[in-house]
Structure formats: structure tokens, C-alpha cells
Coordinates of C-alpha atoms in Angstrom, one line a residue:
Chain F
M1 CA 16.2 -4.5 14.9
D2 CA 17.0 -2.3 17.9
Q3 CA 15.1 1.0 17.4
N4 CA 18.1 3.0 18.6
I5 CA 20.7 1.2 16.6
S6 CA 23.2 3.3 14.7
L7 CA 22.9 3.0 11.0
K8 CA 24.7 4.6 8.1
L9 CA 22.4 4.9 5.1
L10 CA 22.6 6.0 1.4
A11 CA 19.5 6.8 -0.5
I12 CA 19.8 7.0 -4.3
G13 CA 17.1 8.7 -6.3
Y14 CA 16.8 11.2 -9.0
D15 CA 14.0 13.5 -7.9
P16 CA 15.6 16.2 -5.7
A17 CA 12.4 17.2 -4.0
I18 CA 11.4 13.7 -3.1
M19 CA 14.9 12.8 -2.1
Q20 CA 15.0 15.8 0.2
V21 CA 12.1 14.3 2.1
V22 CA 13.6 10.8 2.2
E23 CA 16.9 12.2 3.5
R24 CA 15.1 14.3 6.2
L25 CA 13.1 11.2 7.3
L26 CA 16.2 9.1 7.6
N27 CA 18.0 11.7 9.7
S28 CA 14.9 12.2 11.9
H29 CA 15.6 8.8 13.5
A30 CA 18.0 8.9 16.5
G31 CA 21.2 7.1 15.5
W32 CA 20.5 7.0 11.8
E33 CA 22.7 9.0 9.4
G34 CA 21.4 9.2 5.9
I35 CA 22.7 10.9 2.8
A36 CA 21.2 11.2 -0.6
A37 CA 22.8 10.7 -4.1
L38 CA 20.7 12.4 -6.8
T39 CA 22.2 11.0 -10.0
R40 CA 23.3 7.6 -11.3
E41 CA 26.9 8.6 -11.3
E42 CA 26.8 10.0 -7.8
G43 CA 25.0 6.9 -6.6
L44 CA 27.5 4.6 -8.1
E45 CA 30.5 6.6 -6.8
K46 CA 29.1 6.7 -3.2
A47 CA 27.9 3.1 -3.3
G48 CA 31.2 1.9 -4.5
S49 CA 33.4 3.8 -2.1
G50 CA 31.6 4.5 1.2
H51 CA 30.5 2.0 3.9
Y52 CA 26.8 1.8 4.5
D53 CA 24.5 -0.5 6.4
A54 CA 21.9 -0.2 3.7
I55 CA 21.5 1.5 0.4
L56 CA 17.9 2.5 -0.6
L57 CA 17.1 2.6 -4.3
C58 CA 14.4 5.3 -4.7
V59 CA 12.6 7.3 -7.3
G60 CA 13.9 7.1 -10.8
V61 CA 16.3 4.3 -10.3
S62 CA 15.8 1.9 -13.2
A63 CA 16.3 -1.9 -13.2
A64 CA 19.5 -1.4 -15.1
D65 CA 20.8 1.2 -12.6
E66 CA 19.8 -1.1 -9.8
E67 CA 21.9 -3.9 -11.3
A68 CA 24.9 -1.5 -11.7
I69 CA 24.6 -0.3 -8.2
R70 CA 24.3 -3.8 -6.8
Q71 CA 27.5 -4.8 -8.8
A72 CA 29.4 -1.8 -7.4
V73 CA 28.4 -2.6 -3.9
S74 CA 29.1 -6.3 -4.2
H75 CA 32.7 -5.6 -5.2
H76 CA 33.1 -3.2 -2.2
S77 CA 31.1 -4.3 0.8
S78 CA 29.4 -7.7 1.2
S79 CA 27.6 -6.6 4.3
T80 CA 25.7 -3.7 2.8
K81 CA 22.0 -4.4 2.2
V82 CA 20.6 -3.0 -1.1
I83 CA 16.9 -2.5 -1.0
R84 CA 14.2 -0.9 -3.1
H85 CA 12.3 1.9 -1.4
Y86 CA 8.7 2.2 -2.6
G87 CA 6.4 5.1 -1.9
G88 CA 8.8 8.1 -1.8
G89 CA 9.5 8.7 1.9
S90 CA 6.3 6.9 2.9
G91 CA 5.2 4.8 5.8
L92 CA 7.1 2.0 4.2
L93 CA 10.5 3.5 4.7
E94 CA 11.3 2.3 8.2
N95 CA 9.5 -1.0 7.6
E96 CA 11.6 -1.8 4.6
L97 CA 14.8 -1.1 6.5
R98 CA 13.8 -3.1 9.5
A99 CA 12.8 -6.0 7.4
A100 CA 16.1 -6.0 5.5
L101 CA 18.3 -5.5 8.5
D102 CA 16.4 -8.0 10.7
H103 CA 17.2 -10.7 8.3
Q104 CA 21.0 -10.2 8.3
Chain L
M1 CA -4.6 -27.1 -2.2
A2 CA -5.8 -23.6 -1.2
Q3 CA -3.7 -21.8 1.4
Y4 CA -5.1 -19.2 3.9
I5 CA -4.0 -16.4 6.1
F6 CA -6.5 -14.9 8.5
H7 CA -6.1 -11.4 10.0
K8 CA -8.6 -10.7 12.7
A9 CA -9.6 -7.0 12.9
D10 CA -8.4 -6.5 16.4
T11 CA -4.9 -7.8 15.6
R12 CA -4.2 -4.9 13.2
G13 CA -1.7 -2.2 14.1
H14 CA -3.3 0.9 15.5
D15 CA -1.9 4.4 15.4
Y16 CA -3.9 7.1 17.1
H17 CA -3.1 10.8 16.7
D18 CA -5.3 13.9 17.1
W19 CA -5.4 14.1 13.3
L20 CA -5.6 10.4 12.4
D21 CA -7.0 7.2 13.8
S22 CA -5.5 4.4 11.6
K23 CA -5.8 0.7 11.8
K24 CA -3.3 -1.1 9.6
T25 CA -3.7 -4.7 8.4
F26 CA -0.1 -4.7 7.2
S27 CA 3.1 -3.1 8.5
F28 CA 3.1 0.7 7.9
G29 CA 4.6 3.6 9.7
D30 CA 5.2 2.9 13.4
Y31 CA 3.5 -0.5 13.1
Y32 CA 6.0 -3.2 12.2
N33 CA 5.2 -6.9 12.2
P34 CA 7.6 -8.9 10.0
R35 CA 4.8 -11.5 9.4
R36 CA 2.5 -8.7 8.1
M37 CA 4.5 -7.2 5.2
G38 CA 1.6 -7.5 2.8
F39 CA -0.2 -10.1 0.7
G40 CA 1.6 -10.6 -2.6
A41 CA 1.5 -7.3 -4.5
L42 CA -1.0 -5.8 -1.9
R43 CA 1.3 -3.9 0.5
V44 CA -0.9 -1.5 2.4
L45 CA -4.5 -1.8 3.8
N46 CA -5.1 1.1 6.2
D47 CA -8.5 1.8 7.7
D48 CA -8.3 5.5 8.4
I49 CA -10.5 8.0 10.2
L50 CA -9.8 11.7 9.8
P51 CA -11.5 14.2 12.2
G52 CA -13.0 17.3 10.7
G53 CA -10.6 19.5 8.9
K54 CA -7.6 17.2 9.5
G55 CA -5.6 15.1 7.1
F56 CA -2.4 14.3 5.4
G57 CA -0.4 17.4 4.5
R58 CA 1.6 17.8 1.3
H59 CA 4.0 14.8 1.0
P60 CA 5.6 12.8 -1.8
H61 CA 5.0 9.3 -3.3
D62 CA 6.5 7.3 -6.1
N63 CA 6.1 3.9 -7.6
M64 CA 3.0 2.8 -5.8
E65 CA -0.6 2.3 -7.0
I66 CA -2.6 4.1 -4.3
I67 CA -6.4 3.4 -4.1
S68 CA -8.6 5.4 -1.7
I69 CA -12.1 4.3 -0.9
P70 CA -14.1 6.8 1.1
L71 CA -16.6 5.0 3.4
K72 CA -18.0 8.0 5.2
G73 CA -17.7 11.7 4.5
S74 CA -15.4 13.0 1.8
L75 CA -11.7 13.6 1.1
K76 CA -10.2 16.7 -0.5
H77 CA -7.4 15.7 -2.9
E78 CA -4.7 18.0 -4.4
D79 CA -1.5 17.0 -6.1
S80 CA 1.5 18.5 -7.9
A81 CA 0.1 17.4 -11.3
G82 CA -2.6 20.0 -10.8
N83 CA -5.4 17.6 -9.9
K84 CA -8.0 18.8 -7.4
A85 CA -10.9 16.7 -6.5
I86 CA -13.5 15.8 -3.8
A87 CA -13.9 12.1 -3.3
A88 CA -17.0 11.4 -1.3
A89 CA -18.4 8.1 0.1
G90 CA -19.4 6.1 -3.0
A91 CA -16.4 7.4 -5.0
L92 CA -13.1 5.8 -5.8
Q93 CA -9.8 7.5 -6.1
V94 CA -6.8 5.9 -7.8
M95 CA -3.4 7.6 -7.8
H96 CA -0.5 6.1 -9.8
A97 CA 2.5 7.6 -8.0
G98 CA 4.9 6.4 -10.7
S99 CA 7.9 8.7 -11.3
G100 CA 6.8 10.8 -8.4
L101 CA 4.4 13.5 -7.2
F102 CA 3.3 15.4 -4.1
H103 CA -0.2 15.3 -2.8
S104 CA -2.4 16.1 0.2
E105 CA -5.5 14.4 1.4
Y106 CA -7.8 16.2 3.9
N107 CA -11.2 15.6 5.3
N108 CA -13.3 18.0 3.2
S109 CA -15.6 18.7 6.2
Q110 CA -14.6 20.8 9.2
D111 CA -17.3 19.1 11.3
E112 CA -17.9 15.5 10.3
V113 CA -15.3 12.7 10.4
A114 CA -14.1 11.1 7.1
E115 CA -13.5 7.4 7.0
F116 CA -11.6 5.7 4.1
L117 CA -9.6 2.7 3.1
Q118 CA -6.1 3.4 1.9
I119 CA -4.8 0.5 -0.3
W120 CA -1.4 0.3 -1.9
V121 CA -0.3 -2.1 -4.6
Y122 CA 3.2 -2.5 -6.0
P123 CA 3.3 -1.4 -9.6
E124 CA 4.3 -3.7 -12.5
T125 CA 6.7 -1.2 -14.0
L126 CA 8.8 1.5 -12.2
N127 CA 8.9 5.2 -12.9
T128 CA 5.9 5.5 -15.2
P129 CA 4.1 8.9 -15.5
P130 CA 1.9 9.7 -12.6
R131 CA -1.9 9.6 -13.1
Y132 CA -4.9 10.4 -11.0
T133 CA -8.4 9.1 -11.6
L134 CA -11.7 9.7 -9.7
G135 CA -14.5 7.3 -10.3
D136 CA -17.5 5.7 -8.7
L137 CA -17.6 2.7 -6.5
P138 CA -20.4 0.5 -7.8
A139 CA -21.3 -1.3 -4.6
D140 CA -24.8 0.1 -4.5
A141 CA -25.4 -0.5 -8.2
G142 CA -27.2 -3.7 -7.4
K143 CA -27.6 -5.6 -4.2
D144 CA -26.5 -9.2 -3.8
R145 CA -24.1 -8.9 -6.7
L146 CA -20.3 -8.5 -6.8
H147 CA -19.2 -5.5 -8.9
T148 CA -15.7 -5.3 -10.3
F149 CA -14.4 -1.7 -10.2
I150 CA -10.7 -2.1 -11.0
A151 CA -9.4 -4.4 -13.7
P152 CA -6.4 -4.5 -16.0
D153 CA -8.7 -3.7 -18.9
K154 CA -8.2 0.0 -19.4
A155 CA -11.3 0.6 -21.4
D156 CA -13.4 1.9 -18.4
G157 CA -10.7 4.4 -17.3
I158 CA -10.2 3.0 -13.8
Y159 CA -7.2 0.7 -13.6
V160 CA -4.1 -0.1 -11.7
R161 CA -0.8 -0.7 -13.4
R162 CA -0.8 -4.3 -12.3
D163 CA -2.8 -7.4 -13.0
V164 CA -5.3 -6.8 -10.2
W165 CA -9.1 -7.0 -10.0
F166 CA -10.9 -5.3 -7.1
S167 CA -14.6 -6.0 -6.6
T168 CA -17.2 -5.1 -4.0
G169 CA -20.8 -5.7 -3.1
R170 CA -23.5 -5.4 -0.5
F171 CA -25.3 -8.6 0.3
S172 CA -28.3 -9.8 2.2
Y173 CA -28.2 -12.6 4.7
D174 CA -27.5 -16.0 3.0
A175 CA -26.7 -14.5 -0.4
S176 CA -23.7 -16.1 -1.9
F177 CA -21.3 -16.1 -4.8
T178 CA -18.3 -17.9 -6.2
Y179 CA -15.3 -15.7 -7.1
P180 CA -13.2 -17.4 -9.9
L181 CA -9.7 -16.1 -10.0
H182 CA -8.6 -14.6 -13.3
L183 CA -5.0 -15.7 -13.1
E184 CA -3.4 -18.8 -11.6
Q185 CA -0.6 -16.8 -10.0
N186 CA -3.0 -14.5 -8.2
G187 CA -4.4 -14.7 -4.7
V188 CA -7.5 -13.1 -3.2
Y189 CA -7.6 -10.9 -0.1
A190 CA -11.2 -10.6 1.2
F191 CA -11.8 -7.7 3.6
V192 CA -15.1 -7.3 5.3
I193 CA -16.2 -3.7 5.4
A194 CA -19.5 -4.4 7.3
G195 CA -21.5 -7.3 8.6
R196 CA -20.3 -10.9 8.5
F197 CA -19.3 -13.3 5.8
S198 CA -18.1 -16.9 5.3
V199 CA -15.2 -17.1 2.9
D200 CA -14.4 -20.7 2.0
G201 CA -16.1 -21.7 5.2
K202 CA -14.1 -19.4 7.4
E203 CA -16.2 -16.8 9.3
L204 CA -15.2 -13.2 9.0
E205 CA -16.5 -10.2 10.9
A206 CA -16.3 -6.5 10.1
R207 CA -12.8 -5.4 9.2
D208 CA -11.4 -9.0 9.4
G209 CA -9.3 -10.0 6.4
L210 CA -8.6 -13.4 4.8
G211 CA -5.9 -14.1 2.2
V212 CA -6.4 -17.1 -0.1
W213 CA -3.9 -18.4 -2.6
D214 CA -3.2 -21.6 -4.6
A215 CA -6.9 -21.6 -5.3
A216 CA -9.0 -21.5 -8.5
A217 CA -12.0 -20.0 -6.9
V218 CA -13.3 -18.7 -3.6
E219 CA -16.8 -19.3 -2.1
V220 CA -18.3 -16.4 -0.3
K221 CA -21.6 -16.2 1.7
A222 CA -23.1 -13.4 3.7
L223 CA -23.9 -14.2 7.3
S224 CA -25.8 -11.0 8.0
D225 CA -27.9 -8.4 6.3
E226 CA -26.2 -5.3 5.0
A227 CA -23.0 -7.2 4.6
H228 CA -20.4 -5.3 2.6
I229 CA -17.2 -7.0 1.3
L230 CA -14.1 -6.0 -0.7
I231 CA -12.5 -8.7 -2.8
M232 CA -8.9 -7.9 -4.0
E233 CA -7.3 -10.2 -6.5
V234 CA -3.6 -9.5 -6.7
P235 CA -0.5 -11.3 -8.0
M236 CA 1.2 -13.2 -5.3
N237 CA 4.6 -12.0 -6.6
I238 CA 5.5 -8.6 -5.2
H239 CA 7.3 -7.7 -8.4
A240 CA 6.2 -8.5 -11.9

């Protein structure tokens, strides 16, 4: 993945303090535009209506929520990658995105 | 038939900052290698050096089992669950990030460097309550023996929320042991902390790592005195 590629990203997670860090880290990358959704409902609404290169499932998102979000995305955008983000704005964040988007 | 992956110490990622000198066996932070995304449920193996007074400022984590093994000096831990602790060489720190917490890890000394291994394992279940445990690393409890210090059995208080077994030991030249895997679906990642070892006939030097899977047991032999090894048995599936 080109380090300077332009990416539109949605991060869904339910801990506002952690998600503030995740959102800040995403937007600290040149060309990356990240927004956060802090509830299941907001996540489903944004995932099912906006266009994103990738959607990160973060803190608090259960397996059932993940399935619902994947369903919403699959009906809306087949090119959007939905990936789990582990670690809460950790050193894995960029790696997880690069691994997912490199395999498109 | 047993499968192997060898990671030579000098092929690890290396981040150098004035506050941290970090060598990464697997992709982390600025180091990205798509062929080094972990070994099964073992995702992070960072070999970190913190200068005096430096460290990781307050930052969040969730849904990771984070094991810190100080090798030299000591770490000062504080987290948002109210835990405050000093983990010195010979100690072991396990943090279940679970549903989320903030923490900081600083070198507890202003003058001496602190060296530690930072190991992350994917949890079996998401969003469980955070937990912090400080214990002892039993490597010096008896030479030429392997000591298991993390196991799924919660009776001893130190555990990881995953079917993992971590063991360590210091060995004299020519001392050997067989490590039988606990679960068929698990693999073993052997990491040499000091000295030299043979693992299933493959020679490893300090900070080399060897992953073994599709094996029932692993044969280990010390090739030097004061040889120190970490054996990490982990599920080969990232997710439970």
C-alpha cells in the first residue's frame, strides 16, 4: 500500500476516550480521513450509508454487532474492507489497515 | 510433519528513538512486513530498551493480552484501573486489556536503562473486564529446568485469557529437554533470550526465534552456558 494513499476510514467503537485516540491516530496520517462512530446504531447508520475504504471494528463491538455491521456494509459497498482493530489505537493500527488493503 | 519458521535476530524490525530502542520480531508500528504478522495467536514480540526516565506515556489498549518481561532494570506501571506497580527484572507483568484501559510504562530509574520483552496475544473472548497481575518469573528457581509461568489453569493467579503456556529456563551447556505440546492445534515459538540453543536441530543464537507447528513435541538443547530461552505455546488460530 502506498504510504501516501488517500483513504476514507470509519472506526466503530463504544469507548469514547479510546475512540478519540483511534480517530486522532487515523487523521495523523497524511491522506487518511478517519471518523469515529461511538454507538452500534451510529456505526450501522454510517457503515450502511457512507463510502469507506475500510471500517475498523474497535473496542466494545461484539461478534453480533460485527455481523450486523458486515451485513449493512455488504448491501451497500462491496469494496469496503471490514477489519477488527485490536489493541485500541496501538502499534497494530496501521499494520492491520495495510494488511487488509494490500490484499485487495 | 513439523513445520518451521525461523526469524534471525538481525532480520527484525528496528525502531530507534531517543526514548525507545525497539526490535520487533513481528510487524508493529512503523515496521510492516506482511510475512511477519505474528505466529498464530502470538501477535507482538518486541525487544525494548528504555533509557533512564523514558517510557510509554499514557495511552489506551483493548482486547489484547499484554505480557511484559523485564530483563534488566525495572518498569513503573500505572493504569486507569488504579493499579500502580514496579516490575523489576525477575518479575512478570500481565495486563488483560479487555474492554479497555489506559496505562503508562516508564523506566523506573532515571539513570539505568531498562530492557524488557513486550508480548501480545490475541484474547479468546472480546471485551472482558480488564485485569492486571504482577508475579515472578521463575527462570532462576532451578537451573537446567524449564519453568512454566503462564498457563490456562487460573489456580496460580497468573494467566492469559487464551490456551497458552509460557515457559522459561536457564540452561548449562549440553543440557536438554523435550517440550510436549499441550494441545494439537497449538504451535511453539522459541525465543532465545541469551546464549545459544538447538531447537529440533536448528541452531538459534540470542534473540533468534523459531516457530514450530504441526508437531507433538519439540527437542531443545543448550549450546552454551548461561543459555536462557522463552518457550511460548500458542494456538495457531488467531481467533478462538
